[in-house]
XYZ file of C-alpha atoms in Angstrom:
650
model
C 108.671 77.912 85.281
C 108.129 75.001 82.956
C 108.550 76.158 79.357
C 107.000 74.118 76.572
C 108.610 76.110 73.779
C 111.680 74.903 71.714
C 104.086 87.006 92.752
C 101.824 94.969 104.630
C 102.236 93.846 103.272
C 102.412 92.737 105.165
C 105.342 93.593 106.915
C 106.692 97.040 106.631
C 106.131 98.905 103.522
C 108.190 102.110 103.081
C 110.396 103.490 105.836
C 111.875 106.996 105.789
C 115.535 108.005 105.573
C 116.583 111.532 104.726
C 119.326 114.073 105.229
C 117.563 117.371 105.603
C 118.538 120.999 105.261
C 118.094 123.788 107.755
C 115.185 125.726 106.230
C 112.033 123.777 107.117
C 108.402 123.928 108.070
C 107.680 121.671 111.024
C 105.526 118.541 110.933
C 104.859 116.049 113.752
C 107.970 115.175 115.707
C 110.171 117.628 113.788
C 111.062 121.119 114.909
C 110.905 124.117 112.611
C 114.453 125.257 112.220
C 114.694 128.132 109.861
C 113.290 131.211 108.297
C 110.623 131.498 105.660
C 107.098 130.278 105.056
C 105.497 127.950 102.543
C 102.827 129.703 100.514
C 100.677 126.644 99.732
C 100.588 122.992 98.759
C 98.725 121.956 95.611
C 97.577 118.389 95.014
C 96.893 117.310 91.438
C 94.828 114.113 91.216
C 94.234 112.371 87.872
C 92.412 109.053 87.451
C 94.399 107.234 84.780
C 92.642 103.879 84.446
C 89.609 101.991 85.684
C 88.386 98.408 85.931
C 85.253 96.705 87.245
C 86.039 96.946 90.937
C 88.600 99.730 91.142
C 90.711 102.391 89.504
C 94.214 103.884 89.493
C 95.188 107.497 90.084
C 98.345 109.535 89.490
C 98.936 112.133 92.192
C 101.322 115.078 92.432
C 101.961 117.043 95.627
C 103.621 120.395 94.858
C 105.231 122.670 97.431
C 104.484 126.170 96.135
C 106.421 127.972 98.837
C 110.004 129.010 99.436
C 110.591 126.703 102.390
C 111.271 122.978 102.486
C 108.567 120.837 104.105
C 110.430 118.396 106.288
C 108.712 115.050 106.725
C 105.653 116.230 104.758
C 102.250 114.676 105.402
C 98.989 115.408 103.641
C 95.540 114.236 104.757
C 93.193 113.627 101.825
C 89.428 113.649 102.359
C 88.484 110.696 100.180
C 85.250 108.756 99.836
C 86.624 105.833 97.798
C 88.894 103.205 99.390
C 92.650 103.630 98.860
C 94.062 100.087 98.807
C 97.621 100.292 97.427
C 99.927 103.315 97.374
C 103.265 103.270 95.553
C 106.152 105.757 95.889
C 104.618 107.219 99.063
C 103.564 105.966 102.506
C 100.015 105.673 103.810
C 100.521 106.497 107.482
C 96.893 106.600 108.620
C 93.410 105.994 107.250
C 89.756 106.191 108.184
C 86.571 105.309 106.314
C 86.565 108.696 104.558
C 90.201 109.819 104.481
C 93.818 108.731 104.415
C 97.106 110.434 105.212
C 100.078 110.070 102.911
C 103.735 110.915 103.616
C 107.016 111.034 101.765
C 108.575 107.685 100.760
C 111.823 106.144 101.889
C 114.744 108.580 101.592
C 112.478 111.312 100.175
C 110.579 112.339 103.272
C 111.106 116.049 102.567
C 109.512 118.243 99.911
C 111.876 120.940 98.686
C 110.769 124.510 98.060
C 109.127 124.474 94.648
C 109.487 120.694 94.572
C 107.037 117.972 93.624
C 106.355 114.467 94.906
C 104.496 111.993 92.689
C 102.884 108.702 93.606
C 100.183 106.266 92.480
C 97.057 105.115 94.265
C 95.006 102.017 93.481
C 91.511 102.372 94.919
C 88.514 100.129 95.381
C 85.264 101.553 94.066
C 82.691 102.469 96.705
C 79.085 102.857 95.593
C 78.195 106.529 95.234
C 81.645 107.702 96.333
C 83.676 110.380 94.585
C 86.879 109.212 92.903
C 88.801 112.414 93.578
C 89.561 113.813 97.075
C 87.239 116.606 98.116
C 89.926 118.396 100.151
C 93.483 118.112 101.423
C 95.139 119.253 104.640
C 98.841 119.610 105.395
C 99.389 117.827 108.702
C 101.568 119.566 111.274
C 102.146 122.857 109.463
C 100.024 125.972 108.908
C 100.180 125.690 105.135
C 97.008 125.840 103.003
C 96.313 122.955 100.631
C 94.028 122.556 97.629
C 93.046 119.697 95.306
C 92.991 120.304 91.535
C 92.844 124.062 92.051
C 89.853 123.987 94.397
C 89.375 125.885 97.676
C 92.353 125.735 100.033
C 92.112 124.159 103.482
C 94.338 125.524 106.290
C 96.994 123.231 107.724
C 96.663 121.600 111.132
C 99.945 122.802 112.638
C 100.654 125.667 114.995
C 101.785 129.102 113.908
C 103.894 129.122 110.783
C 107.570 129.750 111.596
C 108.841 133.248 110.953
C 112.382 134.396 110.225
C 114.637 134.329 113.244
C 115.764 137.828 114.212
C 119.423 138.618 114.592
C 120.714 138.139 118.149
C 120.327 141.158 120.447
C 123.015 141.692 123.097
C 121.730 140.939 126.571
C 122.290 143.677 129.217
C 124.578 142.748 132.076
C 121.691 142.385 134.461
C 120.184 139.333 136.057
C 119.256 136.954 133.228
C 115.722 135.740 132.788
C 115.265 132.466 134.687
C 115.064 129.335 132.531
C 112.166 127.003 133.277
C 112.988 123.410 134.141
C 116.362 121.814 134.881
C 119.468 123.216 133.215
C 120.463 121.514 129.955
C 123.644 123.459 129.197
C 125.712 120.317 129.635
C 123.792 118.557 126.850
C 124.773 118.572 123.195
C 121.094 118.475 122.263
C 118.779 115.526 121.941
C 117.737 112.635 119.765
C 113.994 112.187 119.425
C 112.608 108.734 118.676
C 109.144 108.549 117.149
C 107.635 105.131 117.812
C 104.485 104.057 115.996
C 102.657 100.716 116.213
C 101.404 99.965 112.701
C 100.001 96.451 113.138
C 99.103 94.208 116.052
C 97.972 90.610 116.450
C 97.414 88.163 119.303
C 101.056 87.432 120.128
C 102.960 90.389 118.759
C 103.020 93.618 116.806
C 104.878 95.627 114.179
C 106.417 99.063 114.758
C 107.786 101.870 112.602
C 110.516 103.925 114.286
C 111.995 107.286 113.288
C 115.205 108.634 114.797
C 115.742 112.406 114.469
C 119.096 113.878 115.469
C 118.431 117.327 116.969
C 121.839 117.501 118.555
C 124.984 119.201 117.271
C 126.879 115.901 117.118
C 127.236 113.584 114.127
C 126.419 110.059 115.270
C 128.626 107.587 113.386
C 127.375 104.960 113.644
C 124.130 105.894 115.352
C 123.216 103.560 118.203
C 120.142 103.787 120.413
C 119.590 101.611 123.458
C 115.946 100.996 124.376
C 114.356 99.922 127.638
C 111.829 97.571 126.082
C 109.538 94.938 127.582
C 108.747 93.068 124.354
C 111.150 90.765 122.511
C 112.432 91.743 119.052
C 111.626 89.047 116.500
C 112.871 90.773 113.333
C 114.377 94.155 112.477
C 115.105 95.830 109.133
C 117.156 98.896 108.137
C 119.059 98.449 111.420
C 120.600 95.674 113.499
C 119.475 94.674 116.985
C 121.506 93.463 119.955
C 119.688 92.136 123.017
C 120.417 93.838 126.337
C 119.365 92.966 129.890
C 116.393 95.327 129.773
C 115.633 95.616 126.058
C 117.764 95.981 122.939
C 120.201 98.270 121.138
C 119.471 99.363 117.561
C 122.543 100.121 115.448
C 122.822 101.725 112.017
C 122.924 99.414 108.985
C 126.174 99.186 107.032
C 124.836 101.260 104.125
C 123.673 104.233 106.227
C 125.870 104.475 109.294
C 126.061 108.180 109.980
C 123.331 110.489 111.262
C 124.194 114.161 110.842
C 122.772 116.982 112.978
C 119.188 117.775 111.852
C 119.019 114.488 109.910
C 116.523 111.684 110.344
C 116.546 107.961 109.715
C 114.201 105.088 110.422
C 113.868 101.367 110.891
C 111.127 98.850 111.448
C 110.667 95.789 113.593
C 108.267 93.101 114.661
C 108.111 92.143 118.323
C 106.725 89.332 120.433
C 104.550 90.507 123.293
C 105.427 89.732 126.907
C 102.885 89.437 129.738
C 102.129 92.905 131.073
C 104.534 94.598 128.675
C 103.685 97.541 126.459
C 104.338 98.151 122.792
C 106.491 101.265 123.251
C 109.917 101.551 124.952
C 109.856 103.248 128.350
C 113.236 104.900 127.808
C 116.176 105.284 125.469
C 119.801 106.401 125.518
C 122.473 107.157 122.930
C 125.525 104.907 123.097
C 128.923 105.080 121.413
C 129.186 108.877 121.620
C 132.477 110.697 121.050
C 134.412 111.461 124.233
C 133.078 114.478 126.091
C 129.709 114.457 124.355
C 126.357 114.070 126.090
C 123.193 113.695 123.987
C 119.775 113.170 125.537
C 117.233 110.732 124.127
C 113.435 110.792 124.326
C 110.714 108.493 123.002
C 107.514 109.911 121.571
C 104.684 107.459 120.898
C 102.407 108.006 117.921
C 99.181 106.019 117.716
C 97.972 104.438 114.505
C 94.345 103.536 113.853
C 95.327 100.325 112.085
C 97.098 98.956 115.155
C 93.942 97.986 117.021
C 92.580 99.244 120.328
C 94.537 99.642 123.519
C 98.132 100.475 124.243
C 99.172 96.874 124.702
C 97.976 93.563 123.318
C 96.354 90.868 125.382
C 99.274 88.980 126.951
C 99.868 85.689 125.205
C 102.553 83.158 126.183
C 105.254 82.765 123.575
C 104.578 79.485 121.762
C 107.184 76.778 122.217
C 105.570 74.017 120.197
C 106.822 73.247 116.675
C 105.219 75.082 113.770
C 101.852 73.527 112.911
C 101.552 71.173 109.973
C 99.390 72.273 107.055
C 96.449 70.316 108.400
C 96.673 72.240 111.666
C 96.437 75.671 110.054
C 93.143 77.433 110.823
C 90.551 77.026 108.082
C 87.651 79.507 108.349
C 84.225 77.889 108.631
C 80.821 79.405 109.451
C 81.105 78.133 113.014
C 84.662 79.341 113.589
C 85.318 82.263 115.961
C 86.099 85.692 114.559
C 89.680 85.776 113.218
C 92.354 87.500 115.281
C 93.595 90.714 113.583
C 96.904 89.996 111.858
C 99.370 92.138 109.932
C 98.500 90.370 106.684
C 96.836 91.538 103.478
C 93.058 91.866 103.453
C 90.681 91.084 100.625
C 91.717 92.994 97.517
C 95.434 93.125 98.369
C 96.433 89.968 96.466
C 98.442 90.879 93.379
C 97.048 89.059 90.351
C 99.922 88.948 87.846
C 99.993 86.014 85.402
C 103.142 85.129 83.486
C 103.653 86.100 79.857
C 106.339 84.226 77.895
C 108.064 87.058 76.045
C 110.149 84.543 74.046
C 107.151 83.284 72.080
C 106.264 84.424 68.578
C 104.067 86.287 68.024
C 104.691 88.186 71.249
C 101.600 88.840 73.362
C 100.161 92.351 73.147
C 99.968 93.270 76.824
C 97.494 96.102 76.453
C 95.079 94.016 74.367
C 95.363 91.054 76.721
C 94.541 93.261 79.681
C 91.548 94.793 77.931
C 90.180 91.347 77.071
C 90.594 89.834 80.529
C 90.535 92.545 83.196
C 94.038 91.591 84.357
C 95.902 94.679 85.584
C 99.418 93.244 86.060
C 101.661 90.820 84.198
C 104.815 88.930 85.145
C 107.052 88.991 82.065
C 109.295 85.945 81.549
C 112.164 85.388 81.332
C 115.309 87.517 81.419
C 118.384 85.289 81.154
C 121.988 85.529 79.984
C 122.399 86.279 76.267
C 123.226 82.927 74.682
C 125.147 84.532 71.830
C 126.922 87.327 73.651
C 128.439 88.364 76.950
C 127.394 86.212 79.926
C 126.498 89.406 81.783
C 124.228 90.714 79.023
C 120.526 90.286 79.885
C 118.135 89.210 77.128
C 114.602 87.910 76.834
C 114.773 84.107 76.430
C 118.499 84.393 75.686
C 117.964 85.627 72.105
C 120.519 88.066 70.670
C 117.748 90.073 69.028
C 115.997 90.504 72.356
C 118.911 91.996 74.298
C 117.803 94.518 76.903
C 118.333 98.033 75.610
C 118.203 96.905 71.991
C 115.532 97.813 69.442
C 113.573 94.574 69.993
C 113.423 94.347 73.791
C 109.640 95.029 73.803
C 110.024 98.370 75.573
C 107.215 99.853 73.478
C 104.835 96.969 74.194
C 105.568 97.225 77.918
C 105.342 101.031 78.053
C 101.987 101.025 76.228
C 100.549 98.738 78.892
C 102.090 100.731 81.737
C 100.595 103.930 80.342
C 97.120 102.448 80.829
C 97.910 102.027 84.542
C 99.120 98.432 84.240
C 101.842 97.044 86.468
C 104.751 94.990 85.143
C 106.854 92.475 87.057
C 110.018 91.224 85.325
C 111.024 87.621 85.991
C 114.594 86.327 85.762
C 115.428 82.653 85.234
C 113.025 79.877 84.269
C 113.479 76.221 83.445
C 115.505 76.654 80.242
C 118.436 78.882 79.248
C 120.764 80.191 81.947
C 119.784 82.716 84.597
C 122.265 85.598 84.783
C 123.981 84.494 88.005
C 124.883 81.111 86.485
C 127.152 82.628 83.821
C 127.939 86.140 85.045
C 130.499 85.630 87.819
C 131.674 89.233 88.221
C 129.672 90.679 91.176
C 129.673 94.262 89.891
C 128.650 93.265 86.363
C 125.926 90.967 87.689
C 124.396 93.728 89.795
C 124.647 96.096 86.842
C 122.769 93.608 84.646
C 119.855 93.385 87.067
C 119.918 97.165 87.501
C 119.811 97.673 83.722
C 116.564 95.710 83.471
C 114.969 97.547 86.403
C 115.896 100.924 84.912
C 114.960 100.025 81.347
C 111.368 99.096 82.190
C 110.867 101.242 85.296
C 109.583 98.340 87.393
C 109.011 98.304 91.144
C 109.013 94.501 91.439
C 111.134 91.655 90.072
C 110.746 87.900 90.274
C 113.508 85.301 90.557
C 112.381 81.973 89.065
C 114.990 79.468 90.214
C 114.543 75.798 89.352
C 116.264 72.744 87.961
C 120.059 72.643 88.165
C 120.187 76.346 89.037
C 118.560 75.653 92.381
C 121.486 73.554 93.598
C 124.225 75.916 92.334
C 125.273 77.370 95.680
C 127.823 79.811 94.252
C 125.310 81.239 91.768
C 122.664 81.506 94.457
C 125.030 83.489 96.666
C 126.043 85.797 93.788
C 122.420 86.392 92.888
C 121.400 87.177 96.462
C 124.198 89.721 96.931
C 123.581 91.365 93.552
C 119.827 91.662 94.031
C 120.320 93.060 97.532
C 122.586 95.692 95.977
C 119.925 96.677 93.435
C 117.299 96.965 96.180
C 119.604 99.299 98.120
C 120.385 101.317 95.005
C 116.691 101.821 94.311
C 116.068 102.822 97.908
C 118.851 105.397 97.681
C 116.935 106.938 94.771
C 113.740 106.986 96.813
C 112.233 104.033 94.954
C 111.083 100.717 96.331
C 111.859 97.393 94.658
C 109.953 94.293 95.714
C 111.436 90.841 95.106
C 109.565 87.554 94.825
C 111.234 84.136 94.710
C 109.548 81.468 92.568
C 110.346 77.850 93.371
C 109.165 74.328 92.475
C 106.865 72.710 95.011
C 104.864 69.625 95.865
C 101.614 69.609 97.857
C 103.853 68.740 100.819
C 106.003 71.851 100.392
C 109.348 73.056 99.029
C 112.357 70.896 98.346
C 115.372 71.157 100.633
C 117.167 73.256 97.983
C 114.175 75.557 97.640
C 113.999 76.234 101.353
C 117.750 76.911 101.364
C 117.287 79.449 98.545
C 114.757 81.334 100.692
C 117.193 81.403 103.598
C 120.117 82.547 101.392
C 118.204 85.418 99.809
C 116.834 86.525 103.166
C 120.266 86.335 104.813
C 121.665 88.631 102.110
C 119.321 91.346 103.332
C 116.544 90.978 100.740
C 113.055 91.194 102.226
C 111.210 88.665 100.062
C 107.781 89.974 99.075
C 106.538 86.461 98.275
C 107.781 82.899 98.171
C 105.913 81.965 94.997
C 105.268 78.238 94.584
C 104.906 76.613 91.154
C 101.788 74.574 91.909
C 102.007 72.372 88.809
C 103.485 69.222 87.284
C 103.371 67.120 90.447
C 103.438 63.806 88.553
C 101.447 62.037 91.257
C 98.344 61.312 89.209
C 94.945 63.004 88.731
C 93.840 65.192 91.619
C 91.842 68.329 92.425
C 94.447 70.897 91.383
C 93.000 73.841 93.333
C 93.177 71.759 96.514
C 96.730 70.628 95.710
C 97.763 74.276 95.212
C 96.221 75.260 98.546
C 98.064 72.383 100.240
C 101.335 73.466 98.611
C 100.835 77.016 99.876
C 100.020 76.042 103.463
C 102.821 73.452 103.559
C 105.349 76.030 102.364
C 104.076 78.569 104.887
C 104.690 76.034 107.668
C 108.208 75.328 106.361
C 109.112 79.016 106.517
C 109.079 78.800 110.315
C 112.542 77.216 110.033
C 113.969 80.310 108.282
C 115.175 82.942 110.809
C 113.286 85.800 109.174
C 109.948 84.032 109.602
C 110.606 82.295 112.920
C 108.568 84.734 115.000
C 105.658 84.944 112.586
C 102.259 83.353 113.057
C 100.945 80.722 110.645
C 98.666 83.298 109.002
C 101.467 85.807 108.602
C 103.624 83.222 106.866
C 100.715 82.286 104.604
C 100.370 85.952 103.617
C 103.988 85.815 102.354
C 103.182 83.048 99.864
C 102.460 83.307 96.140
C 100.771 80.614 94.038
C 101.337 79.896 90.334
C 99.520 76.935 88.738
C 99.698 75.870 85.084
C 96.350 76.317 83.368
C 94.816 73.413 81.462
C 96.829 70.264 80.826
C 100.036 70.055 82.839
C 103.153 68.370 81.456
C 102.741 65.377 83.783
C 99.081 64.627 83.104
C 97.180 66.633 85.703
C 94.514 69.069 84.467
C 93.904 72.472 86.037
C 90.323 73.458 85.175
C 88.335 76.678 84.936
C 86.637 75.753 88.220
C 90.052 75.259 89.819
C 91.012 78.768 88.666
C 87.977 80.467 90.149
C 88.108 78.491 93.413
C 91.853 79.020 93.893
C 91.532 82.758 93.239
C 88.725 83.095 95.773
C 90.683 81.080 98.365
C 93.886 83.054 97.733
C 92.251 86.431 98.308
C 90.371 85.218 101.381
C 93.595 83.869 102.931
C 95.752 86.899 102.119
C 97.994 85.174 99.555
C 100.490 87.808 98.419
C 100.500 87.088 94.684
C 98.419 84.877 92.401
C 99.812 84.085 88.950
C 99.475 81.328 86.372
C 101.489 79.870 83.536
C 100.818 81.404 81.114
C 98.699 84.044 79.382
C 99.356 82.921 75.789
C 98.190 79.382 76.610
C 94.695 80.597 77.489
C 93.127 79.211 74.274
C 92.169 75.785 72.934
C 94.554 73.860 70.711
C 93.911 73.766 66.957
C 95.952 72.446 64.028
C 97.281 75.979 63.482
C 98.306 76.631 67.120
C 101.438 74.946 68.523
C 100.869 72.858 71.652
C 103.081 75.127 73.749
C 100.729 78.048 72.996
C 97.446 76.429 74.032
C 95.876 74.960 77.149
C 95.303 71.401 76.001
C 91.610 71.642 76.939
C 88.589 72.849 74.982
C 87.808 76.033 76.926
C 87.363 79.186 74.829
C 90.066 81.892 74.697
C 90.504 83.870 77.936
C 88.383 81.394 79.940
C 91.060 80.927 82.602
C 92.058 84.604 82.929
C 88.457 85.663 83.362
C 87.857 82.885 85.900
C 90.856 84.006 87.964
C 89.728 87.652 87.861
C 86.159 86.672 88.719
C 87.275 84.582 91.681
C 89.656 87.276 92.960
C 87.007 90.010 92.863
C 83.835 88.151 93.850
């Protein structure tokens, strides 16, 4: 980002991976396997903050019994609209309820254990802001909200302790129904759920549960599948003559007996083909082993009607130019459902330059503007210390972990329900990967920042000479991918956005290469965030130029393998936009009207993140205010922030 001193999703959100114990209560697709019963589940719901159009809640799900709940799911009767859930998975929703499940790698709820998550909700006129009831899905376990009346679970009979074996008399044994299975080592059950669908393809969430007695290392499942896999995550895919084979990722190869794992994929529809495999088999088994495989389909109300999409030929034409992208007008046909964010899902998170003095008070800024998230800039290499030491703006005094790293300022804002994104890089100083060449130390530096501030999203602002440093780009991609995996192993998600310079015609060649490098390293980029500023091409309508930059970049992403199978709208929903408010460095002026119009357009088109540079500048210049801390125009303080919020919520 230009500094004047001297940001499912679309595509898959959380996917489960867990090694489970033997004492469980069954939920859908998982068999009860041990003794004991769970006495009850208690949900504690506390609304922690509120704004004009919505509110945030902290939720705890406590297992009060003596038995682990494997793959726990709880349906909450809820009259408000749950929009964003963090540290848990929303697996289904209706107009008056939603079902939440355990997050990645924490799908189970231990006896006496607790799961905590956050919910951001949209206010609904006359609706209650606390669930009226809760129901444990798939197990006969009562559930209550905030100590209220308990609702019985929806499962079958609660498992009871298994009696000790009784010797069978030497008489004719009781016949076994169905074909003999004595030659099998058990089975692997695949749960296949369609979570989004659009005109030419769909997205699926897949669970693989090993009910056999054999450790699968690596696990490999071959699917008879009519559709064509466009992208897969948390597994690798190899095309076969009648479908594809999914193989374990390098970081989670083995699948023990009674364990479960998962992966996700997007697929391109084929004429007459369905969305669910018609068969599966386990490959790569140890000699002498025979494990069966079955596919169980689970419907999802968000996937649209029908079991298969309307057949659409796979497009062969080049990706459309920005002028060819669909622009909604009153006369346009109804939009085709796409797996992209809807109104209200755009993250509004302006930048705050933490290197300025005095440092912005995040809590006060939020209260004055209605902004609920900030992108804090910039973490770079400590100019006066170790190259692998992270510091705000490179100042020794602002080293991360030191007494002046603004942890108190940040925590005070987070305690009000605010969300913080930490940005690495910027136009000045040196981003960590430029100076820190030791891979382990570089990953540790990023991890230190994530842990210090407890963030679930980081931003990589790469520009200037840093953008063409191939070695640094590769180091950064590998290190960040390692941090994402480390967070996932702890049951925590970490989103990553990539901020790049742009023109109305799109990214530079180096910028597009940076997207490809980060994606190839295994990082699923939450947003390619374009710096819609400082074009240097003369006066122009800056909101329109920002929209052109976003649509041009979305079209360019078609050349990156990860995005090749996506529609134009899906690619647009993976874009972020960051203009500079007021007077830009090269003469253009971004106005209050531009702010409101761009915010309204961004939300309507599913833009993933909307930011601006920068919060401190949202005031007119005076003789007592340095030029780098003011907008260069005469608008009153907070004019731009309030215009962005107004446009995003109107």
